[in-house]
GROMACS .gro file of C-alpha atoms in nm:
model
  241
    1MET     CA    1   0.000   0.000   0.000
    2PRO     CA    2   0.150   0.337  -0.109
    3THR     CA    3   0.237   0.574   0.166
    4LEU     CA    4   0.115   0.935   0.205
    5GLU     CA    5   0.457   1.067   0.109
    6ALA     CA    6   0.455   0.865  -0.214
    7ILE     CA    7   0.111   0.999  -0.303
    8GLU     CA    8   0.221   1.361  -0.240
    9ILE     CA    9   0.528   1.311  -0.461
   10LYS     CA   10   0.303   1.172  -0.737
   11ILE     CA   11   0.064   1.469  -0.708
   12LYS     CA   12   0.357   1.712  -0.734
   13ARG     CA   13   0.485   1.544  -1.047
   14LEU     CA   14   0.139   1.554  -1.207
   15GLN     CA   15   0.107   1.925  -1.126
   16GLU     CA   16   0.449   1.989  -1.285
   17GLN     CA   17   0.343   1.797  -1.595
   18ALA     CA   18   0.013   1.994  -1.615
   19GLU     CA   19   0.198   2.326  -1.580
   20ALA     CA   20   0.442   2.223  -1.855
   21ILE     CA   21   0.152   2.136  -2.086
   22ARG     CA   22  -0.021   2.468  -2.006
   23VAL     CA   23   0.295   2.667  -2.079
   24LYS     CA   24   0.345   2.480  -2.404
   25GLU     CA   25  -0.015   2.543  -2.517
   26ALA     CA   26   0.005   2.908  -2.415
   27SER     CA   27   0.330   2.948  -2.607
   28ALA     CA   28   0.172   2.792  -2.914
   29THR     CA   29  -0.128   3.024  -2.880
   30LEU     CA   30   0.095   3.328  -2.846
   31ASP     CA   31   0.296   3.220  -3.150
   32ARG     CA   32  -0.030   3.196  -3.345
   33ILE     CA   33  -0.140   3.539  -3.223
   34VAL     CA   34   0.191   3.697  -3.315
   35GLU     CA   35   0.170   3.538  -3.658
   36LEU     CA   36  -0.183   3.676  -3.712
   37MET     CA   37  -0.075   4.022  -3.594
   38ARG     CA   38   0.221   4.019  -3.830
   39ASP     CA   39   0.008   3.905  -4.124
   40ASN     CA   40  -0.253   4.178  -4.061
   41GLY     CA   41  -0.015   4.459  -3.965
   42ILE     CA   42  -0.145   4.482  -3.607
   43THR     CA   43   0.079   4.615  -3.330
   44ILE     CA   44   0.066   4.580  -2.953
   45ALA     CA   45  -0.047   4.944  -2.934
   46ASP     CA   46  -0.343   4.856  -3.156
   47VAL     CA   47  -0.438   4.573  -2.925
   48GLU     CA   48  -0.414   4.796  -2.617
   49ALA     CA   49  -0.622   5.068  -2.784
   50HIS     CA   50  -0.882   4.809  -2.883
   51LEU     CA   51  -0.903   4.668  -2.531
   52GLY     CA   52  -0.934   5.018  -2.384
   53GLY     CA   53  -1.215   5.109  -2.625
   54ALA     CA   54  -1.399   4.789  -2.547
   55LYS     CA   55  -1.386   4.871  -2.177
   56ARG     CA   56  -1.519   5.223  -2.238
   57ARG     CA   57  -1.798   5.093  -2.461
   58GLY     CA   58  -1.889   4.844  -2.192
   59ARG     CA   59  -1.920   5.118  -1.931
   60VAL     CA   60  -2.122   5.342  -2.166
   61GLY     CA   61  -2.348   5.051  -2.254
   62LYS     CA   62  -2.419   4.985  -1.888
   63LYS     CA   63  -2.500   5.352  -1.829
   64ALA     CA   64  -2.725   5.362  -2.134
   65THR     CA   65  -2.906   5.051  -2.017
   66ALA     CA   66  -2.961   5.202  -1.675
   67SER     CA   67  -3.079   5.528  -1.831
   68THR     CA   68  -3.321   5.345  -2.061
   69ALA     CA   69  -3.460   5.151  -1.770
   70ALA     CA   70  -3.519   5.474  -1.580
   71VAL     CA   71  -3.711   5.645  -1.862
   72ALA     CA   72  -4.080   5.669  -1.778
   73PRO     CA   73  -4.341   5.585  -2.044
   74LYS     CA   74  -4.458   5.887  -2.242
   75TYR     CA   75  -4.733   5.731  -2.453
   76VAL     CA   76  -4.994   5.470  -2.369
   77ASN     CA   77  -5.236   5.268  -2.580
   78PRO     CA   78  -5.573   5.324  -2.408
   79LYS     CA   79  -5.710   5.000  -2.553
   80THR     CA   80  -5.433   4.758  -2.455
   81GLY     CA   81  -5.243   4.954  -2.191
   82ALA     CA   82  -4.915   4.914  -2.384
   83THR     CA   83  -4.671   5.201  -2.326
   84TRP     CA   84  -4.383   5.363  -2.513
   85SER     CA   85  -4.116   5.596  -2.376
   86GLY     CA   86  -4.095   5.799  -2.698
   87ARG     CA   87  -3.742   5.674  -2.770
   88GLY     CA   88  -3.635   5.438  -3.043
   89ARG     CA   89  -3.870   5.292  -3.300
   90ALA     CA   90  -4.237   5.370  -3.241
   91PRO     CA   91  -4.466   5.068  -3.187
   92ALA     CA   92  -4.730   4.983  -3.448
   93TRP     CA   93  -5.022   5.126  -3.248
   94ILE     CA   94  -4.872   5.478  -3.260
   95ALA     CA   95  -4.633   5.469  -3.557
   96ASN     CA   96  -4.895   5.587  -3.810
   97ALA     CA   97  -5.090   5.819  -3.578
   98LYS     CA   98  -5.123   6.174  -3.718
   99ASN     CA   99  -5.166   6.323  -3.371
  100ARG     CA  100  -4.968   6.144  -3.101
  101ASP     CA  101  -5.086   6.385  -2.831
  102ARG     CA  102  -5.399   6.179  -2.773
  103PHE     CA  103  -5.176   5.889  -2.664
  104LEU     CA  104  -4.982   6.092  -2.405
  105VAL     CA  105  -4.972   5.929  -2.064
  106ASP     CA  106  -5.090   6.251  -1.896
  107GLY     CA  107  -5.398   6.259  -2.117
  108ASN     CA  108  -5.477   5.891  -2.054
  109ALA     CA  109  -5.380   5.876  -1.688
  110GLU     CA  110  -5.740   5.921  -1.584
  111SER     CA  111  -5.861   5.636  -1.802
  112LEU     CA  112  -5.582   5.401  -1.686
  113ALA     CA  113  -5.620   5.472  -1.316
  114THR     CA  114  -5.819   5.240  -1.098
  115PRO     CA  115  -6.160   5.351  -0.967
  116GLU     CA  116  -6.006   5.416  -0.625
  117VAL     CA  117  -5.733   5.639  -0.774
  118ARG     CA  118  -5.982   5.828  -0.990
  119LYS     CA  119  -6.207   5.884  -0.689
  120ALA     CA  120  -5.914   6.011  -0.482
  121LYS     CA  121  -5.804   6.251  -0.757
  122ARG     CA  122  -6.150   6.393  -0.801
  123GLY     CA  123  -6.219   6.422  -0.430
  124GLY     CA  124  -6.061   6.766  -0.401
  125ASN     CA  125  -6.256   6.928  -0.688
  126TYR     CA  126  -6.587   6.747  -0.660
  127VAL     CA  127  -6.878   6.947  -0.520
  128ARG     CA  128  -7.164   6.747  -0.380
  129GLY     CA  129  -7.527   6.836  -0.422
  130GLN     CA  130  -7.728   6.972  -0.713
  131GLN     CA  131  -7.517   7.126  -0.988
  132PRO     CA  132  -7.615   7.424  -1.205
  133ALA     CA  133  -7.722   7.344  -1.561
  134LYS     CA  134  -7.444   7.379  -1.817
  135TYR     CA  135  -7.616   7.253  -2.133
  136ARG     CA  136  -7.972   7.300  -2.263
  137ASP     CA  137  -8.166   7.130  -2.543
  138PRO     CA  138  -8.315   7.421  -2.744
  139GLU     CA  139  -8.597   7.199  -2.869
  140SER     CA  140  -8.718   7.036  -2.546
  141GLY     CA  141  -8.570   7.273  -2.290
  142ALA     CA  142  -8.406   6.980  -2.106
  143THR     CA  143  -8.082   7.065  -1.924
  144TRP     CA  144  -7.769   6.880  -1.812
  145SER     CA  145  -7.507   6.985  -1.556
  146GLY     CA  146  -7.217   6.814  -1.736
  147ARG     CA  147  -7.180   6.549  -1.463
  148GLY     CA  148  -7.236   6.180  -1.519
  149ARG     CA  149  -7.359   6.025  -1.843
  150ALA     CA  150  -7.462   6.271  -2.113
  151PRO     CA  151  -7.831   6.261  -2.215
  152ALA     CA  152  -7.929   6.126  -2.556
  153TRP     CA  153  -7.987   6.471  -2.710
  154LEU     CA  154  -7.625   6.564  -2.635
  155ALA     CA  155  -7.434   6.237  -2.628
  156ASN     CA  156  -7.385   6.216  -3.006
  157ALA     CA  157  -7.340   6.590  -3.069
  158LYS     CA  158  -7.014   6.670  -3.252
  159ASP     CA  159  -7.003   7.022  -3.110
  160ARG     CA  160  -7.141   7.054  -2.758
  161ALA     CA  161  -7.051   7.422  -2.744
  162LYS     CA  162  -7.370   7.520  -2.925
  163PHE     CA  163  -7.570   7.359  -2.642
  164GLU     CA  164  -7.394   7.555  -2.366
  165ILE     CA  165  -7.629   7.779  -2.174
  166ALA     CA  166  -7.376   8.060  -2.143
  167ALA     CA  167  -7.319   8.061  -2.519
  168ALA     CA  168  -7.695   8.052  -2.583
  169ASN     CA  169  -7.749   8.348  -2.351
  170GLY     CA  170  -7.474   8.537  -2.529
  171ARG     CA  171  -7.635   8.474  -2.867
  172ALA     CA  172  -7.974   8.576  -2.729
  173LYS     CA  173  -7.828   8.905  -2.604
  174VAL     CA  174  -7.667   8.971  -2.940
  175THR     CA  175  -7.989   8.890  -3.120
  176SER     CA  176  -8.184   9.112  -2.883
  177THR     CA  177  -7.938   9.396  -2.931
  178ARG     CA  178  -7.953   9.362  -3.304
  179ALA     CA  179  -8.330   9.352  -3.296
  180GLY     CA  180  -8.329   9.667  -3.084
  181LYS     CA  181  -8.100   9.838  -3.332
  182LYS     CA  182  -8.324   9.735  -3.620
  183THR     CA  183  -8.632   9.860  -3.437
  184SER     CA  184  -8.460  10.186  -3.354
  185THR     CA  185  -8.341  10.229  -3.711
  186ALA     CA  186  -8.685  10.144  -3.844
  187ALA     CA  187  -8.838  10.402  -3.612
  188LYS     CA  188  -8.595  10.661  -3.739
  189ARG     CA  189  -8.674  10.575  -4.099
  190LYS     CA  190  -9.048  10.563  -4.049
  191GLY     CA  191  -9.181  10.813  -4.305
  192PRO     CA  192  -9.101  11.183  -4.354
  193PRO     CA  193  -9.216  11.445  -4.104
  194LYS     CA  194  -9.570  11.570  -4.145
  195GLY     CA  195  -9.674  11.924  -4.224
  196LYS     CA  196  -9.580  12.183  -4.484
  197GLN     CA  197  -9.257  12.106  -4.667
  198ALA     CA  198  -9.007  12.351  -4.812
  199ALA     CA  199  -8.976  12.381  -5.188
  200LYS     CA  200  -8.699  12.167  -5.338
  201TYR     CA  201  -8.748  12.220  -5.714
  202LEU     CA  202  -8.831  12.537  -5.914
  203ASN     CA  203  -8.959  12.588  -6.268
  204PRO     CA  204  -8.753  12.887  -6.389
  205GLU     CA  205  -9.008  12.967  -6.662
  206THR     CA  206  -9.328  12.973  -6.458
  207GLY     CA  207  -9.191  13.004  -6.105
  208ALA     CA  208  -9.379  12.691  -5.997
  209THR     CA  209  -9.217  12.487  -5.719
  210TRP     CA  210  -9.232  12.133  -5.586
  211SER     CA  211  -9.126  11.997  -5.246
  212GLY     CA  212  -9.028  11.651  -5.375
  213ARG     CA  213  -9.324  11.487  -5.202
  214GLY     CA  214  -9.597  11.306  -5.392
  215PRO     CA  215  -9.630  11.284  -5.773
  216ALA     CA  216  -9.391  11.509  -5.965
  217PRO     CA  217  -9.555  11.792  -6.162
  218ALA     CA  218  -9.561  11.768  -6.543
  219TRP     CA  219  -9.280  12.022  -6.590
  220LEU     CA  220  -9.045  11.800  -6.385
  221ALA     CA  221  -9.175  11.449  -6.443
  222ALA     CA  222  -9.027  11.425  -6.795
  223ALA     CA  223  -8.694  11.592  -6.706
  224SER     CA  224  -8.390  11.372  -6.770
  225ASP     CA  225  -8.186  11.562  -6.508
  226ARG     CA  226  -8.384  11.699  -6.215
  227SER     CA  227  -8.075  11.857  -6.060
  228GLU     CA  228  -8.114  12.147  -6.304
  229PHE     CA  229  -8.440  12.238  -6.128
  230LEU     CA  230  -8.306  12.220  -5.773
  231ILE     CA  231  -8.341  12.538  -5.570
  232ARG     CA  232  -7.996  12.663  -5.468
  233PRO     CA  233  -7.920  12.748  -5.106
  234ASN     CA  234  -7.932  13.118  -5.187
  235GLY     CA  235  -8.262  13.090  -5.377
  236ALA     CA  236  -8.543  13.323  -5.274
  237HIS     CA  237  -8.832  13.088  -5.348
  238LYS     CA  238  -8.983  12.921  -5.040
  239ALA     CA  239  -9.328  12.838  -5.170
  240THR     CA  240  -9.449  12.480  -5.172
  241ALA     CA  241  -9.609  12.279  -5.447
   0.00000   0.00000   0.00000
């Protein structure tokens, strides 16, 4: 039976043989590397520069990965809940969208939040009790405060602004003002003043005059230019027709 000392001596010899084989293989590998460097015109400086660049790229890559992981989503698909940070290639659900603003997370946060979160957010601005009417149906007179589900007469309206009570009141005031102006103007234009009128036209041959009211006299009716018969400001004739 071999002794412990004999076993230790055998282990030492095996280790020496393994080291010799390792050195031989390493030398062969180095010879191959040197040969490849010589064939391709590569120097030790090139190798060092390459190794240094690889280390820098590795550090930058790690930083970039950490930065990418920290970027919060900017857009959200309200149907599926998928998000996109806005960096890199856009996903299919937003790539062809003409207006990406409607996919912004801020605009869809309310729809994505749970009922508890939505209730908590609205708690500060919500006013309990009966709300004043904001919209009115001009046909039926029905009103809606803008809270809860919209009534049928407003739910499918493309432009709800025309149903707003404030806007309707504004239009009514404008209409009333315009009507008042028309009435006032009509009152001002309502017929000439009554009573005796001053002469406006004069027949230079006979001295006959006409005020311009009623049917024109024969001596003026056929005139092609009535301005020739007008009484001048310094005229002395004041008689009426």
